[in-house]
mmCIF file of C-alpha atoms and ligand atoms in Angstrom:
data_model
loop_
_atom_site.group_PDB
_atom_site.id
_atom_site.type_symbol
_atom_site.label_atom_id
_atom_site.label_comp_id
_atom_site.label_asym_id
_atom_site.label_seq_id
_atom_site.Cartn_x
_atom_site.Cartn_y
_atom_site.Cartn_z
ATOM 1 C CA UNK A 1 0.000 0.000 0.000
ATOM 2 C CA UNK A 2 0.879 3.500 -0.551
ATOM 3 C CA UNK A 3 0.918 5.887 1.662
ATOM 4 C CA UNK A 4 -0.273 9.237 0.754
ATOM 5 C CA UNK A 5 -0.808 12.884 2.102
ATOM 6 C CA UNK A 6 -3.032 15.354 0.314
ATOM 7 C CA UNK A 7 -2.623 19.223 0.360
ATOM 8 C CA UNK A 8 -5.768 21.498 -0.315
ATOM 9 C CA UNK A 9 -6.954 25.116 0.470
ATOM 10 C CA UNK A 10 -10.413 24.755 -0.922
ATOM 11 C CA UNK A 11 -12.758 23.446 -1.777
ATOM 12 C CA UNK A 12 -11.171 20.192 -2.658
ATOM 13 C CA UNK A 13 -13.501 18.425 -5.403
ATOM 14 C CA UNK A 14 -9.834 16.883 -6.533
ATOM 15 C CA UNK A 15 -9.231 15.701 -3.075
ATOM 16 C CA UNK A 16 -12.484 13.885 -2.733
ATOM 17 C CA UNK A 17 -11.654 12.685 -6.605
ATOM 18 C CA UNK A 18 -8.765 10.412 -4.857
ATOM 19 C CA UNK A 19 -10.764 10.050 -2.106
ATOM 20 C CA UNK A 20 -13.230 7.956 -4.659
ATOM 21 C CA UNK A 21 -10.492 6.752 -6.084
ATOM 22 C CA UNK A 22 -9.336 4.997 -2.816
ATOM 23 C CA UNK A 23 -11.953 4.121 -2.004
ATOM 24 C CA UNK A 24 -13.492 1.909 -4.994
ATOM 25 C CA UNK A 25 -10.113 0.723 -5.279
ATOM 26 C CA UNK A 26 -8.510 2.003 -8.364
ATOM 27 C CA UNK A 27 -6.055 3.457 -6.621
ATOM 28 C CA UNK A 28 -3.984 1.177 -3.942
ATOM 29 C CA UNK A 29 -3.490 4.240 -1.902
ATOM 30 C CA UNK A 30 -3.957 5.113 1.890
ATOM 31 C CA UNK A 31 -4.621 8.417 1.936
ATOM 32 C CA UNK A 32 -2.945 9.228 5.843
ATOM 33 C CA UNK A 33 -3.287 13.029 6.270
ATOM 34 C CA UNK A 34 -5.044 16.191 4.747
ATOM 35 C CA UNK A 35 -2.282 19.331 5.250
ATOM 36 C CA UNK A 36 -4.750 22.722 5.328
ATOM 37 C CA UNK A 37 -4.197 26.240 5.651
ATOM 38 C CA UNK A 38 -7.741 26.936 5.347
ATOM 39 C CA UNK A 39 -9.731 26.226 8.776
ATOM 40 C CA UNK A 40 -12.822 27.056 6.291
ATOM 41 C CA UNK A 41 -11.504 25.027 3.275
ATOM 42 C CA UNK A 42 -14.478 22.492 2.117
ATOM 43 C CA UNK A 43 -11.539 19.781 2.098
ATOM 44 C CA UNK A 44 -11.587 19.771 5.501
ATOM 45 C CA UNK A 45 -15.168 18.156 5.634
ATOM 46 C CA UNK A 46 -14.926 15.981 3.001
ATOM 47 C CA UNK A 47 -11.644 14.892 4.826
ATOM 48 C CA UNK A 48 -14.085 14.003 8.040
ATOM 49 C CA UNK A 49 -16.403 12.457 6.332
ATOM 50 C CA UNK A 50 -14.159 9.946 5.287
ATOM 51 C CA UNK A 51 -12.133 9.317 8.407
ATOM 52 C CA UNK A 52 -8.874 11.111 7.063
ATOM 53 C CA UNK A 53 -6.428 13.053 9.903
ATOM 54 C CA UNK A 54 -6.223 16.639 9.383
ATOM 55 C CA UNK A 55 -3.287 18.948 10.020
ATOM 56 C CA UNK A 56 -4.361 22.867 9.871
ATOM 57 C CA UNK A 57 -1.549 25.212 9.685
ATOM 58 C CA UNK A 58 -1.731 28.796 10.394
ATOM 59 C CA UNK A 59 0.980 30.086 8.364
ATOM 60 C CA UNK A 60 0.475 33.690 10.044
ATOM 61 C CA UNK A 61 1.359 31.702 13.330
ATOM 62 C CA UNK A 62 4.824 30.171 12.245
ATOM 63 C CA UNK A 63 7.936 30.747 9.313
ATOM 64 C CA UNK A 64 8.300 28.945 6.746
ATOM 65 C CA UNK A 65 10.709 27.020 7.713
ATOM 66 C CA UNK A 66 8.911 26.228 11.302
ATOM 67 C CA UNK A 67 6.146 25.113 8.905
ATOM 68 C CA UNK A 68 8.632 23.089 6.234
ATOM 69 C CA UNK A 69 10.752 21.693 9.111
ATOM 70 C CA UNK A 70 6.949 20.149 11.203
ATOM 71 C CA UNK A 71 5.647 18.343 7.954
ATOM 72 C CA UNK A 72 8.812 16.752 7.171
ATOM 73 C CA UNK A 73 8.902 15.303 10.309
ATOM 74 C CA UNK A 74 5.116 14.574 10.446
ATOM 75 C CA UNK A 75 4.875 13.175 6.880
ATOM 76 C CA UNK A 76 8.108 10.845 7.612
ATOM 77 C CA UNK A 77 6.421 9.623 10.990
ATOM 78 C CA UNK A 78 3.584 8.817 8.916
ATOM 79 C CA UNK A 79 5.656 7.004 6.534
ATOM 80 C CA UNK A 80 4.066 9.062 3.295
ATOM 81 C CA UNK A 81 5.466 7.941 0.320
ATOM 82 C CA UNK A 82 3.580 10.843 -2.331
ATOM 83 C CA UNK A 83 2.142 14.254 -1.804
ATOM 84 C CA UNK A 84 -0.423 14.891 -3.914
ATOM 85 C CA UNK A 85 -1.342 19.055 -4.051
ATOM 86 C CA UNK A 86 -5.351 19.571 -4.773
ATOM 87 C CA UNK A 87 -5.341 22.931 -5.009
ATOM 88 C CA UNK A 88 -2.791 23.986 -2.244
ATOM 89 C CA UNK A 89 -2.125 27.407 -2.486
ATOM 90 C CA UNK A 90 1.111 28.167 -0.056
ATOM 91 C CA UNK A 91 4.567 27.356 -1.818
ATOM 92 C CA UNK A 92 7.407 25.270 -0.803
ATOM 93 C CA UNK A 93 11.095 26.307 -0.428
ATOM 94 C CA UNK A 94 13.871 23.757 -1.521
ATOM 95 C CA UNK A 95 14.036 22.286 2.012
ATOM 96 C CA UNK A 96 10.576 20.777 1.935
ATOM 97 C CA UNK A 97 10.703 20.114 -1.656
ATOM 98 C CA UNK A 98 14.244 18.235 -1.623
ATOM 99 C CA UNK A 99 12.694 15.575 0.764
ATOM 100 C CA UNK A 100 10.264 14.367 -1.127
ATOM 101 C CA UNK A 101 12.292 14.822 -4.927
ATOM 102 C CA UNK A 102 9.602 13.442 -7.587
ATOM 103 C CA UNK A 103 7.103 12.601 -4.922
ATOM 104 C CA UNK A 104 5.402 15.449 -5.165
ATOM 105 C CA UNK A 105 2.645 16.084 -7.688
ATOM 106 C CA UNK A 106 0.070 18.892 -8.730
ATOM 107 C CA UNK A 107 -2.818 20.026 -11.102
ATOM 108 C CA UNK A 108 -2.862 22.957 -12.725
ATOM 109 C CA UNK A 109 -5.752 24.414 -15.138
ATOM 110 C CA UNK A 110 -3.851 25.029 -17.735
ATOM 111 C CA UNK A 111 -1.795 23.811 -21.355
ATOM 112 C CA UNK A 112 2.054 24.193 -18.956
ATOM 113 C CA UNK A 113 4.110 26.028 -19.862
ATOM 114 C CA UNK A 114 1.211 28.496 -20.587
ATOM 115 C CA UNK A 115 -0.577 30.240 -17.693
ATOM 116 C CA UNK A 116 1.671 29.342 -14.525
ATOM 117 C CA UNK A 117 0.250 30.764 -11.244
ATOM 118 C CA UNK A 118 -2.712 31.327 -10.359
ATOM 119 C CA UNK A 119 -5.790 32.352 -12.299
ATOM 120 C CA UNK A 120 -5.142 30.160 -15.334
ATOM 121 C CA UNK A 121 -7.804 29.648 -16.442
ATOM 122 C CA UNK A 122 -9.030 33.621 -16.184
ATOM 123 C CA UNK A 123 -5.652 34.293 -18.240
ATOM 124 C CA UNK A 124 -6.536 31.816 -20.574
ATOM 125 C CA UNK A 125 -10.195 33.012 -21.657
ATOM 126 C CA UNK A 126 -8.726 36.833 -21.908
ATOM 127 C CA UNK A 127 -6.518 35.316 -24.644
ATOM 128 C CA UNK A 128 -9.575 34.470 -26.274
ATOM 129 C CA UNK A 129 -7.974 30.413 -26.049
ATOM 130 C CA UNK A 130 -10.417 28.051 -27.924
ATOM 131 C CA UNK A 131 -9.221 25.169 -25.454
ATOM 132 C CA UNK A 132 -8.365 25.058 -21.874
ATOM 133 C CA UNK A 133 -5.338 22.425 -20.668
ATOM 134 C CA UNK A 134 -4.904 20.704 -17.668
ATOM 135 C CA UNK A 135 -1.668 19.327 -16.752
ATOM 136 C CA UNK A 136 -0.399 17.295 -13.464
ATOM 137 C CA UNK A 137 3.095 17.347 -13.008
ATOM 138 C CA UNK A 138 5.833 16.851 -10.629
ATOM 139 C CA UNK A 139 6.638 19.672 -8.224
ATOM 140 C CA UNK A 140 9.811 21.407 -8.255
ATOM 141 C CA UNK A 141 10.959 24.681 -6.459
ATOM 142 C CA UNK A 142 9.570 26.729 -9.302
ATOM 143 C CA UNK A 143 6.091 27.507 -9.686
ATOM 144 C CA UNK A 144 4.431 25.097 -11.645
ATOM 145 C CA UNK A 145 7.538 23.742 -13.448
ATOM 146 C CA UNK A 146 8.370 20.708 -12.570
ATOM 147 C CA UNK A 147 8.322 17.379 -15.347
ATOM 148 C CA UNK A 148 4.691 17.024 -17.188
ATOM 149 C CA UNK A 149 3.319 13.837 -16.367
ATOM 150 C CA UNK A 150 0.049 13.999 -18.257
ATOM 151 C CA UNK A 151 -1.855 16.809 -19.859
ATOM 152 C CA UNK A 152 -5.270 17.245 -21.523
ATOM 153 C CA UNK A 153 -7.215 19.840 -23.016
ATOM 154 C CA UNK A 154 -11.065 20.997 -22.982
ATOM 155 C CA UNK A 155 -12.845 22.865 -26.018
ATOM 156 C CA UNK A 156 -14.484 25.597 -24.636
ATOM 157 C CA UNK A 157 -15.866 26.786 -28.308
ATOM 158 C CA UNK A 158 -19.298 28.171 -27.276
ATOM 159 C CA UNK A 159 -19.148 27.626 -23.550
ATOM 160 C CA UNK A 160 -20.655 29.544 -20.688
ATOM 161 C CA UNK A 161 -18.105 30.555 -18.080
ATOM 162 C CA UNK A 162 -20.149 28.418 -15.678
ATOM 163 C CA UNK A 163 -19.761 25.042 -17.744
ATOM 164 C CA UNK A 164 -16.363 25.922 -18.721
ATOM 165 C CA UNK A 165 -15.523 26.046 -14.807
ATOM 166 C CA UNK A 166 -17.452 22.214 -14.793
ATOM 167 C CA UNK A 167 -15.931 20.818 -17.650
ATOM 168 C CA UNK A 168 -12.288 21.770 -16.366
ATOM 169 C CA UNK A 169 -12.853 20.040 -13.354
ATOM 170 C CA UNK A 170 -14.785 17.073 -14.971
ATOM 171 C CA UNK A 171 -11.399 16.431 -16.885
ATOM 172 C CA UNK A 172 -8.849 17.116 -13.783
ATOM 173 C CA UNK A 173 -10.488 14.999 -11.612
ATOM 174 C CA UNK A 174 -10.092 11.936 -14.677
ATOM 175 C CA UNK A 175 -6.647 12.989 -15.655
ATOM 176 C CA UNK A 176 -5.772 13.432 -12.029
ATOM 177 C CA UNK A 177 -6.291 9.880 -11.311
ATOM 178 C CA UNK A 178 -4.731 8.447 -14.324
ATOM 179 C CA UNK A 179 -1.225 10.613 -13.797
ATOM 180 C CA UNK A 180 -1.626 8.859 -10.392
ATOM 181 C CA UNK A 181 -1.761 5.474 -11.909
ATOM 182 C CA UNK A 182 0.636 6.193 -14.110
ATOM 183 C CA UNK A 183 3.137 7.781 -11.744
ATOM 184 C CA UNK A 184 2.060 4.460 -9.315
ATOM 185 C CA UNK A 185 2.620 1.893 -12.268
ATOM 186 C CA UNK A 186 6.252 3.680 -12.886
HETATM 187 C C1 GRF B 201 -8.104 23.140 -9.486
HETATM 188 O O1 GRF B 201 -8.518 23.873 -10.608
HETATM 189 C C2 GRF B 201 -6.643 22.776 -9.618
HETATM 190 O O2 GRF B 201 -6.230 22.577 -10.940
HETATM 191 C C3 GRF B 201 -5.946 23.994 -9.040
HETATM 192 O O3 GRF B 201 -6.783 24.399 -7.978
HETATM 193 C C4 GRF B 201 -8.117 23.999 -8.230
HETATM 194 C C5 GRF B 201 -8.600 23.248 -7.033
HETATM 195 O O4 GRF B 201 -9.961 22.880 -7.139
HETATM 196 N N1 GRF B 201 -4.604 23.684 -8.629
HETATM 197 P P1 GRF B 201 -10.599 21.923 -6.055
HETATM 198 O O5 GRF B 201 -10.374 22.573 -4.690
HETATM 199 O O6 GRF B 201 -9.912 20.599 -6.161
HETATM 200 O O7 GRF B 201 -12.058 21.843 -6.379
#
Protein backbone atom coordinates (compact mmCIF):
# COMPACT_ATOMS: atom_id res chain seq x y z
CA UNK A 1 0.00 0.00 0.00
CA UNK A 2 0.88 3.50 -0.55
CA UNK A 3 0.92 5.89 1.66
CA UNK A 4 -0.27 9.24 0.75
CA UNK A 5 -0.81 12.88 2.10
CA UNK A 6 -3.03 15.35 0.31
CA UNK A 7 -2.62 19.22 0.36
CA UNK A 8 -5.77 21.50 -0.31
CA UNK A 9 -6.95 25.12 0.47
CA UNK A 10 -10.41 24.75 -0.92
CA UNK A 11 -12.76 23.45 -1.78
CA UNK A 12 -11.17 20.19 -2.66
CA UNK A 13 -13.50 18.43 -5.40
CA UNK A 14 -9.83 16.88 -6.53
CA UNK A 15 -9.23 15.70 -3.07
CA UNK A 16 -12.48 13.89 -2.73
CA UNK A 17 -11.65 12.69 -6.60
CA UNK A 18 -8.77 10.41 -4.86
CA UNK A 19 -10.76 10.05 -2.11
CA UNK A 20 -13.23 7.96 -4.66
CA UNK A 21 -10.49 6.75 -6.08
CA UNK A 22 -9.34 5.00 -2.82
CA UNK A 23 -11.95 4.12 -2.00
CA UNK A 24 -13.49 1.91 -4.99
CA UNK A 25 -10.11 0.72 -5.28
CA UNK A 26 -8.51 2.00 -8.36
CA UNK A 27 -6.05 3.46 -6.62
CA UNK A 28 -3.98 1.18 -3.94
CA UNK A 29 -3.49 4.24 -1.90
CA UNK A 30 -3.96 5.11 1.89
CA UNK A 31 -4.62 8.42 1.94
CA UNK A 32 -2.95 9.23 5.84
CA UNK A 33 -3.29 13.03 6.27
CA UNK A 34 -5.04 16.19 4.75
CA UNK A 35 -2.28 19.33 5.25
CA UNK A 36 -4.75 22.72 5.33
CA UNK A 37 -4.20 26.24 5.65
CA UNK A 38 -7.74 26.94 5.35
CA UNK A 39 -9.73 26.23 8.78
CA UNK A 40 -12.82 27.06 6.29
CA UNK A 41 -11.50 25.03 3.28
CA UNK A 42 -14.48 22.49 2.12
CA UNK A 43 -11.54 19.78 2.10
CA UNK A 44 -11.59 19.77 5.50
CA UNK A 45 -15.17 18.16 5.63
CA UNK A 46 -14.93 15.98 3.00
CA UNK A 47 -11.64 14.89 4.83
CA UNK A 48 -14.08 14.00 8.04
CA UNK A 49 -16.40 12.46 6.33
CA UNK A 50 -14.16 9.95 5.29
CA UNK A 51 -12.13 9.32 8.41
CA UNK A 52 -8.87 11.11 7.06
CA UNK A 53 -6.43 13.05 9.90
CA UNK A 54 -6.22 16.64 9.38
CA UNK A 55 -3.29 18.95 10.02
CA UNK A 56 -4.36 22.87 9.87
CA UNK A 57 -1.55 25.21 9.68
CA UNK A 58 -1.73 28.80 10.39
CA UNK A 59 0.98 30.09 8.36
CA UNK A 60 0.48 33.69 10.04
CA UNK A 61 1.36 31.70 13.33
CA UNK A 62 4.82 30.17 12.24
CA UNK A 63 7.94 30.75 9.31
CA UNK A 64 8.30 28.94 6.75
CA UNK A 65 10.71 27.02 7.71
CA UNK A 66 8.91 26.23 11.30
CA UNK A 67 6.15 25.11 8.90
CA UNK A 68 8.63 23.09 6.23
CA UNK A 69 10.75 21.69 9.11
CA UNK A 70 6.95 20.15 11.20
CA UNK A 71 5.65 18.34 7.95
CA UNK A 72 8.81 16.75 7.17
CA UNK A 73 8.90 15.30 10.31
CA UNK A 74 5.12 14.57 10.45
CA UNK A 75 4.87 13.17 6.88
CA UNK A 76 8.11 10.85 7.61
CA UNK A 77 6.42 9.62 10.99
CA UNK A 78 3.58 8.82 8.92
CA UNK A 79 5.66 7.00 6.53
CA UNK A 80 4.07 9.06 3.30
CA UNK A 81 5.47 7.94 0.32
CA UNK A 82 3.58 10.84 -2.33
CA UNK A 83 2.14 14.25 -1.80
CA UNK A 84 -0.42 14.89 -3.91
CA UNK A 85 -1.34 19.06 -4.05
CA UNK A 86 -5.35 19.57 -4.77
CA UNK A 87 -5.34 22.93 -5.01
CA UNK A 88 -2.79 23.99 -2.24
CA UNK A 89 -2.13 27.41 -2.49
CA UNK A 90 1.11 28.17 -0.06
CA UNK A 91 4.57 27.36 -1.82
CA UNK A 92 7.41 25.27 -0.80
CA UNK A 93 11.10 26.31 -0.43
CA UNK A 94 13.87 23.76 -1.52
CA UNK A 95 14.04 22.29 2.01
CA UNK A 96 10.58 20.78 1.93
CA UNK A 97 10.70 20.11 -1.66
CA UNK A 98 14.24 18.24 -1.62
CA UNK A 99 12.69 15.58 0.76
CA UNK A 100 10.26 14.37 -1.13
CA UNK A 101 12.29 14.82 -4.93
CA UNK A 102 9.60 13.44 -7.59
CA UNK A 103 7.10 12.60 -4.92
CA UNK A 104 5.40 15.45 -5.16
CA UNK A 105 2.64 16.08 -7.69
CA UNK A 106 0.07 18.89 -8.73
CA UNK A 107 -2.82 20.03 -11.10
CA UNK A 108 -2.86 22.96 -12.73
CA UNK A 109 -5.75 24.41 -15.14
CA UNK A 110 -3.85 25.03 -17.73
CA UNK A 111 -1.80 23.81 -21.35
CA UNK A 112 2.05 24.19 -18.96
CA UNK A 113 4.11 26.03 -19.86
CA UNK A 114 1.21 28.50 -20.59
CA UNK A 115 -0.58 30.24 -17.69
CA UNK A 116 1.67 29.34 -14.52
CA UNK A 117 0.25 30.76 -11.24
CA UNK A 118 -2.71 31.33 -10.36
CA UNK A 119 -5.79 32.35 -12.30
CA UNK A 120 -5.14 30.16 -15.33
CA UNK A 121 -7.80 29.65 -16.44
CA UNK A 122 -9.03 33.62 -16.18
CA UNK A 123 -5.65 34.29 -18.24
CA UNK A 124 -6.54 31.82 -20.57
CA UNK A 125 -10.19 33.01 -21.66
CA UNK A 126 -8.73 36.83 -21.91
CA UNK A 127 -6.52 35.32 -24.64
CA UNK A 128 -9.58 34.47 -26.27
CA UNK A 129 -7.97 30.41 -26.05
CA UNK A 130 -10.42 28.05 -27.92
CA UNK A 131 -9.22 25.17 -25.45
CA UNK A 132 -8.37 25.06 -21.87
CA UNK A 133 -5.34 22.42 -20.67
CA UNK A 134 -4.90 20.70 -17.67
CA UNK A 135 -1.67 19.33 -16.75
CA UNK A 136 -0.40 17.30 -13.46
CA UNK A 137 3.09 17.35 -13.01
CA UNK A 138 5.83 16.85 -10.63
CA UNK A 139 6.64 19.67 -8.22
CA UNK A 140 9.81 21.41 -8.25
CA UNK A 141 10.96 24.68 -6.46
CA UNK A 142 9.57 26.73 -9.30
CA UNK A 143 6.09 27.51 -9.69
CA UNK A 144 4.43 25.10 -11.65
CA UNK A 145 7.54 23.74 -13.45
CA UNK A 146 8.37 20.71 -12.57
CA UNK A 147 8.32 17.38 -15.35
CA UNK A 148 4.69 17.02 -17.19
CA UNK A 149 3.32 13.84 -16.37
CA UNK A 150 0.05 14.00 -18.26
CA UNK A 151 -1.86 16.81 -19.86
CA UNK A 152 -5.27 17.24 -21.52
CA UNK A 153 -7.21 19.84 -23.02
CA UNK A 154 -11.07 21.00 -22.98
CA UNK A 155 -12.85 22.86 -26.02
CA UNK A 156 -14.48 25.60 -24.64
CA UNK A 157 -15.87 26.79 -28.31
CA UNK A 158 -19.30 28.17 -27.28
CA UNK A 159 -19.15 27.63 -23.55
CA UNK A 160 -20.65 29.54 -20.69
CA UNK A 161 -18.10 30.56 -18.08
CA UNK A 162 -20.15 28.42 -15.68
CA UNK A 163 -19.76 25.04 -17.74
CA UNK A 164 -16.36 25.92 -18.72
CA UNK A 165 -15.52 26.05 -14.81
CA UNK A 166 -17.45 22.21 -14.79
CA UNK A 167 -15.93 20.82 -17.65
CA UNK A 168 -12.29 21.77 -16.37
CA UNK A 169 -12.85 20.04 -13.35
CA UNK A 170 -14.79 17.07 -14.97
CA UNK A 171 -11.40 16.43 -16.88
CA UNK A 172 -8.85 17.12 -13.78
CA UNK A 173 -10.49 15.00 -11.61
CA UNK A 174 -10.09 11.94 -14.68
CA UNK A 175 -6.65 12.99 -15.66
CA UNK A 176 -5.77 13.43 -12.03
CA UNK A 177 -6.29 9.88 -11.31
CA UNK A 178 -4.73 8.45 -14.32
CA UNK A 179 -1.23 10.61 -13.80
CA UNK A 180 -1.63 8.86 -10.39
CA UNK A 181 -1.76 5.47 -11.91
CA UNK A 182 0.64 6.19 -14.11
CA UNK A 183 3.14 7.78 -11.74
CA UNK A 184 2.06 4.46 -9.32
CA UNK A 185 2.62 1.89 -12.27
CA UNK A 186 6.25 3.68 -12.89
C1 LIG B 1 -8.10 23.14 -9.49
O1 LIG B 1 -8.52 23.87 -10.61
C2 LIG B 1 -6.64 22.78 -9.62
O2 LIG B 1 -6.23 22.58 -10.94
C3 LIG B 1 -5.95 23.99 -9.04
O3 LIG B 1 -6.78 24.40 -7.98
C4 LIG B 1 -8.12 24.00 -8.23
C5 LIG B 1 -8.60 23.25 -7.03
O4 LIG B 1 -9.96 22.88 -7.14
N1 LIG B 1 -4.60 23.68 -8.63
P1 LIG B 1 -10.60 21.92 -6.06
O5 LIG B 1 -10.37 22.57 -4.69
O6 LIG B 1 -9.91 20.60 -6.16
O7 LIG B 1 -12.06 21.84 -6.38
Amino acid sequence: MVNVAVFASGNGSNFQAIIDAMNNKTLAIKIKILICDNEDAKAIDRALANGIDVILIDYKKYTRFEIESMLVSKLKELRVDYIFLAGFLKKFTNLFVSKFKNKIINIHPSLLPKYKGLHAIEQALENNDNEIGVSVHYVTEQLDSGEIILQDTVNIEGLKNKEIHEKIHELEHKLYIEAILKVLEG
